[in-house]
XYZ file of C-alpha atoms in Angstrom:
367
model
C -44.188 -22.968 16.652
C -42.175 -20.077 15.176
C -45.172 -17.730 15.338
C -44.835 -17.461 19.115
C -41.083 -16.856 19.062
C -39.714 -13.309 19.201
C -37.620 -11.751 16.445
C -34.000 -11.189 17.436
C -30.809 -9.234 16.812
C -27.641 -10.530 18.479
C -24.185 -9.027 18.136
C -20.783 -8.584 19.792
C -20.799 -5.814 22.401
C -18.095 -3.927 20.512
C -16.535 -4.179 17.048
C -13.435 -2.259 15.976
C -11.769 -2.178 12.562
C -8.640 -0.357 11.469
C -4.899 -0.618 10.975
C -2.170 -1.408 13.529
C -4.630 -2.349 16.278
C -2.605 -5.219 17.799
C -0.075 -2.786 19.255
C -2.867 -0.863 21.024
C -4.984 -3.856 22.100
C -4.637 -2.974 25.801
C -7.042 -0.054 25.591
C -9.763 -2.361 24.242
C -9.184 -4.961 26.958
C -8.880 -2.815 30.100
C -12.638 -2.383 30.558
C -13.091 -6.166 30.787
C -10.282 -7.408 33.027
C -6.729 -6.922 34.319
C -5.396 -10.493 34.065
C -5.442 -11.690 30.460
C -4.950 -15.216 29.168
C -3.936 -14.952 25.500
C -4.595 -17.959 23.253
C -2.628 -17.464 20.046
C -1.930 -19.214 16.754
C 1.650 -20.458 16.575
C 2.447 -18.109 13.678
C 1.546 -15.032 15.736
C 3.307 -15.848 19.012
C 6.278 -13.583 18.304
C 4.090 -10.694 17.130
C 1.822 -11.094 20.177
C 4.833 -11.013 22.518
C 6.333 -7.953 20.816
C 3.172 -5.902 20.241
C 0.203 -7.068 22.303
C 1.888 -7.858 25.638
C 3.566 -4.396 25.983
C 0.244 -2.686 25.172
C -1.517 -4.721 27.851
C 1.199 -3.899 30.380
C 0.889 -0.172 29.593
C -2.795 -0.437 30.480
C -2.205 -2.206 33.794
C -3.021 -5.704 32.506
C -0.866 -8.728 33.315
C -0.891 -11.438 30.669
C 0.107 -14.991 29.870
C 0.475 -16.229 26.273
C -0.282 -19.847 25.337
C -0.026 -21.524 21.920
C -3.216 -23.070 20.508
C -2.614 -26.721 19.648
C -4.167 -26.683 16.142
C -7.557 -28.352 16.780
C -10.615 -27.078 18.678
C -11.350 -30.238 20.672
C -12.986 -30.743 24.041
C -9.581 -31.809 25.376
C -7.959 -28.583 24.143
C -10.754 -26.485 25.657
C -10.205 -28.280 28.984
C -6.396 -27.908 28.797
C -6.597 -24.178 28.151
C -9.347 -23.733 30.738
C -7.148 -25.331 33.390
C -4.310 -22.905 32.601
C -6.738 -19.978 32.782
C -7.926 -21.105 36.233
C -4.390 -21.733 37.536
C -3.382 -18.200 36.530
C -6.604 -16.591 37.822
C -7.317 -15.039 34.421
C -10.365 -12.770 34.300
C -10.402 -12.114 30.526
C -9.593 -14.298 27.497
C -7.966 -12.910 24.336
C -8.060 -15.108 21.221
C -5.662 -14.216 18.387
C -5.672 -16.269 15.184
C -7.883 -18.093 12.704
C -11.353 -19.546 13.136
C -10.454 -22.543 15.315
C -8.330 -20.416 17.655
C -11.224 -18.007 18.077
C -13.700 -20.856 18.611
C -11.564 -22.422 21.334
C -11.172 -18.995 22.978
C -14.950 -18.498 23.007
C -15.431 -21.948 24.539
C -12.814 -21.407 27.282
C -14.339 -18.041 28.202
C -17.817 -19.580 28.305
C -16.832 -22.373 30.687
C -14.838 -19.987 32.910
C -17.630 -17.364 32.906
C -15.275 -14.540 31.893
C -15.239 -12.027 28.998
C -13.639 -12.875 25.642
C -11.963 -10.546 23.159
C -11.262 -11.876 19.665
C -8.600 -10.745 17.217
C -9.061 -12.518 13.845
C -5.900 -12.739 11.741
C -7.737 -13.908 8.605
C -11.143 -12.987 7.163
C -12.158 -16.380 5.765
C -15.557 -16.572 7.555
C -17.909 -14.485 9.705
C -17.360 -16.776 12.736
C -15.648 -14.166 14.999
C -18.923 -12.346 15.677
C -21.178 -15.352 16.349
C -22.294 -17.009 19.594
C -21.071 -20.428 18.496
C -18.007 -22.661 18.738
C -17.483 -25.670 16.477
C -15.820 -28.577 18.301
C -13.926 -31.362 16.536
C -12.801 -34.851 17.505
C -9.108 -35.661 17.997
C -8.926 -37.074 14.428
C -10.218 -33.797 12.961
C -13.785 -34.947 12.306
C -16.711 -32.736 13.313
C -17.843 -33.380 16.896
C -20.572 -30.908 17.879
C -21.723 -27.303 17.989
C -21.355 -25.449 21.267
C -24.129 -22.839 21.286
C -23.119 -19.936 23.523
C -25.486 -17.735 25.538
C -23.917 -14.534 24.222
C -21.666 -13.183 21.498
C -18.028 -12.196 22.064
C -17.515 -9.060 24.138
C -15.145 -7.416 21.641
C -14.042 -8.242 18.085
C -11.010 -6.363 16.730
C -10.220 -6.569 13.003
C -6.738 -5.303 12.148
C -6.810 -4.588 8.418
C -3.008 -4.650 8.070
C -2.771 -8.162 9.529
C -5.715 -9.474 7.492
C -4.278 -7.931 4.301
C -1.011 -9.814 4.837
C -2.735 -13.236 5.015
C -2.978 -15.508 1.934
C -5.484 -14.190 -0.622
C -7.501 -17.418 -0.687
C -8.685 -16.866 2.900
C -9.920 -13.365 2.078
C -11.706 -14.587 -1.056
C -13.381 -17.400 0.899
C -14.677 -14.826 3.372
C -16.214 -12.887 0.488
C -17.899 -16.090 -0.686
C -19.364 -16.790 2.745
C -20.578 -13.192 3.068
C -22.016 -13.084 -0.449
C -24.750 -15.559 0.494
C -25.771 -13.649 3.647
C -28.415 -11.384 2.107
C -30.008 -14.019 -0.125
C -30.302 -16.507 2.738
C -31.632 -13.894 5.175
C -34.160 -12.759 2.557
C -35.410 -16.314 2.070
C -35.577 -16.963 5.810
C -37.453 -13.695 6.410
C -39.964 -14.499 3.656
C -40.479 -17.965 5.139
C -40.685 -16.603 8.714
C -38.157 -19.313 9.539
C -35.613 -19.633 12.340
C -32.369 -17.669 12.542
C -29.088 -18.913 14.040
C -30.235 -18.394 17.633
C -33.504 -20.255 16.936
C -35.635 -17.109 16.991
C -37.561 -15.475 14.161
C -35.523 -13.348 11.734
C -35.704 -9.594 12.300
C -36.019 -6.777 9.786
C -32.813 -5.351 11.285
C -31.005 -8.616 10.546
C -32.304 -8.541 6.978
C -31.198 -4.904 6.645
C -27.671 -5.666 7.860
C -27.492 -8.633 5.476
C -28.558 -6.398 2.571
C -25.927 -3.798 3.525
C -23.369 -6.613 3.528
C -24.219 -7.402 -0.106
C -24.193 -3.730 -1.112
C -20.746 -3.160 0.434
C -19.336 -6.219 -1.333
C -20.831 -5.052 -4.617
C -19.386 -1.548 -4.248
C -15.905 -2.485 -3.073
C -14.881 -5.942 -4.315
C -12.722 -4.875 -7.283
C -10.780 -2.251 -5.315
C -10.516 -4.528 -2.289
C -8.948 -7.278 -4.408
C -6.398 -4.770 -5.718
C -5.390 -4.133 -2.109
C -5.267 -7.828 -1.147
C -3.092 -8.725 -4.148
C -0.541 -6.126 -3.053
C -1.006 -6.798 0.698
C -1.898 -3.178 1.431
C -4.834 -1.542 3.214
C -7.300 0.837 1.569
C -10.774 2.177 2.451
C -12.313 -0.353 0.028
C -10.515 -3.228 1.763
C -11.631 -1.973 5.175
C -15.278 -1.809 4.089
C -15.076 -5.296 2.594
C -13.625 -6.728 5.814
C -16.368 -4.954 7.768
C -18.857 -6.737 5.506
C -17.238 -10.189 5.665
C -16.581 -10.278 9.415
C -19.242 -8.084 11.047
C -22.201 -7.580 8.716
C -22.144 -11.159 7.480
C -21.903 -12.574 11.013
C -24.608 -10.400 12.565
C -26.754 -10.511 9.410
C -26.652 -14.312 9.305
C -27.215 -14.751 13.034
C -30.195 -12.373 13.126
C -31.445 -12.973 9.583
C -30.969 -16.718 9.246
C -29.509 -19.175 6.741
C -31.247 -21.061 3.931
C -30.323 -23.238 0.922
C -26.768 -21.949 0.360
C -25.419 -23.229 3.674
C -27.541 -26.390 3.538
C -25.932 -27.307 0.206
C -22.525 -26.464 1.685
C -23.232 -28.943 4.486
C -24.213 -31.584 1.953
C -21.016 -31.070 -0.048
C -19.067 -32.578 2.854
C -20.098 -35.932 1.304
C -17.993 -35.316 -1.819
C -14.501 -36.581 -1.060
C -12.813 -34.657 -3.872
C -14.032 -31.378 -2.306
C -12.730 -31.964 1.236
C -9.958 -29.386 0.830
C -12.287 -26.709 -0.492
C -12.759 -23.681 1.774
C -16.126 -23.179 3.519
C -16.817 -19.932 1.653
C -15.984 -21.533 -1.694
C -18.605 -24.236 -1.153
C -21.141 -21.663 0.080
C -20.774 -19.854 -3.270
C -21.938 -22.971 -5.126
C -24.724 -23.344 -2.563
C -25.772 -19.772 -3.330
C -25.924 -20.461 -7.080
C -28.076 -23.502 -6.291
C -30.375 -21.357 -4.146
C -30.728 -18.755 -6.911
C -31.744 -21.536 -9.321
C -34.329 -22.817 -6.812
C -35.726 -19.286 -6.500
C -35.582 -18.681 -10.271
C -33.894 -15.393 -9.342
C -33.911 -12.433 -11.759
C -31.133 -12.488 -14.367
C -29.659 -9.168 -13.216
C -29.325 -10.551 -9.683
C -27.482 -13.638 -10.940
C -25.247 -11.449 -13.140
C -24.155 -9.354 -10.151
C -23.510 -12.382 -7.945
C -21.360 -13.951 -10.690
C -19.486 -10.655 -11.185
C -18.544 -10.579 -7.485
C -17.543 -14.263 -7.502
C -15.233 -13.703 -10.475
C -13.811 -10.451 -9.086
C -12.953 -12.248 -5.826
C -11.247 -15.005 -7.862
C -13.450 -17.651 -6.278
C -14.007 -21.018 -7.985
C -17.118 -20.779 -10.125
C -17.824 -24.343 -11.259
C -17.527 -27.667 -9.443
C -14.608 -28.484 -11.726
C -12.882 -25.270 -10.582
C -13.173 -26.601 -7.008
C -11.414 -29.821 -7.929
C -14.257 -32.201 -8.784
C -12.787 -34.787 -11.152
C -15.989 -36.636 -12.023
C -19.695 -36.023 -11.424
C -21.021 -39.145 -9.669
C -24.820 -39.111 -9.494
C -25.073 -41.158 -6.284
C -22.630 -38.797 -4.545
C -24.604 -35.695 -5.466
C -27.907 -37.312 -4.544
C -26.339 -37.805 -1.098
C -25.456 -34.094 -1.087
C -29.117 -33.280 -1.793
C -30.269 -35.671 0.938
C -27.975 -34.112 3.561
C -28.971 -30.600 2.453
C -32.656 -31.458 2.975
C -32.163 -33.178 6.336
C -34.671 -32.278 9.032
C -33.432 -29.373 11.103
C -31.025 -28.065 8.449
C -31.490 -24.607 6.997
C -33.125 -25.766 3.743
C -36.292 -25.548 5.831
C -35.927 -21.750 5.789
C -36.695 -21.541 2.082
C -40.042 -19.829 1.361
C -41.221 -22.774 -0.760
C -41.216 -26.531 -0.168
C -37.962 -27.994 -1.499
C -37.422 -31.719 -2.105
C -34.207 -33.706 -2.529
C -35.006 -34.022 -6.238
C -35.411 -30.233 -6.486
C -31.999 -29.699 -4.909
C -30.293 -32.339 -7.059
C -31.708 -30.777 -10.243
C -30.839 -27.252 -9.062
C -27.203 -28.232 -8.385
C -26.810 -29.583 -11.920
C -28.440 -26.424 -13.298
C -26.227 -24.213 -11.079
C -23.070 -25.836 -12.427
C -24.341 -25.476 -15.995
C -25.125 -21.820 -15.259
C -21.611 -21.314 -13.880
C -20.083 -22.823 -17.037
C -21.957 -20.281 -19.170
C -20.079 -17.472 -17.399
C -16.613 -18.990 -17.875
């Protein structure tokens, strides 16, 4: 089937990165609308009122600010959509973490208006993708909302991201670190990317640049994050984790690393582990499955350690290795329709189970 599908590259219309961008947000919004509905994380409400609202007003944009109620549910999307309609908003601005941005994308989609996203953490590449993850009222996963287009504008303020807790930044590095290796596997397999088209050479190229920028900048970027300052190395790393990882994954595709991450949801002791932290272990598992060159593994481990990411399952909080639990992980990872199918070789549940044990043993050797 995939042989008749086109190759694709999908991306936000505009991406901006730099310092102190919240106080000048109006100039990035004015081309898309003059009546803005701002959906903000609770922690940023005061900053939004003091910095973003005056900038919008200076650019002839009226605005209304509403607090996001913590969970991206269908009910919350409907609640916010109703407010947007009542106030005749013609542009949505989402300011906050991943769930705030996802709910903003969903509201804009249902109201058929542009959306501008302002991530306040760099824990994943979600801001650039044409996807919202919806949850049930109890916090369990509900469904994916696949969107017909990517956000209109993504604005990454390095000063705000640098002030967030370090763990979020490190998790974003972990998520981005897998981008090239998954896109490479998907391209070799001629699999399906995140918009269910064939992976493009451009997507693979962006994914490779993502890895190169992480490799070049991670040590200096971590120096900046630890001291909550901005530097050119930090800016390039954020560009890699938010933009290159998002566009590279969407156009290049995912493979074993994210499939294993999905399977790890079955391990109760790892429920509090960040997405990017689990993806790192998925990447080590993928490299074992590929029997990757030693120098490649060495560089991946160097970046993981520099970013202060958990290396072994024990580092993530696993108290005991329970065989039945990890065989369930392998089963979920190999489920039909998951991204394990984008590996260039046939991979069985037994292969994945064995590779996960080997990946953890490999990680212990680098401790």
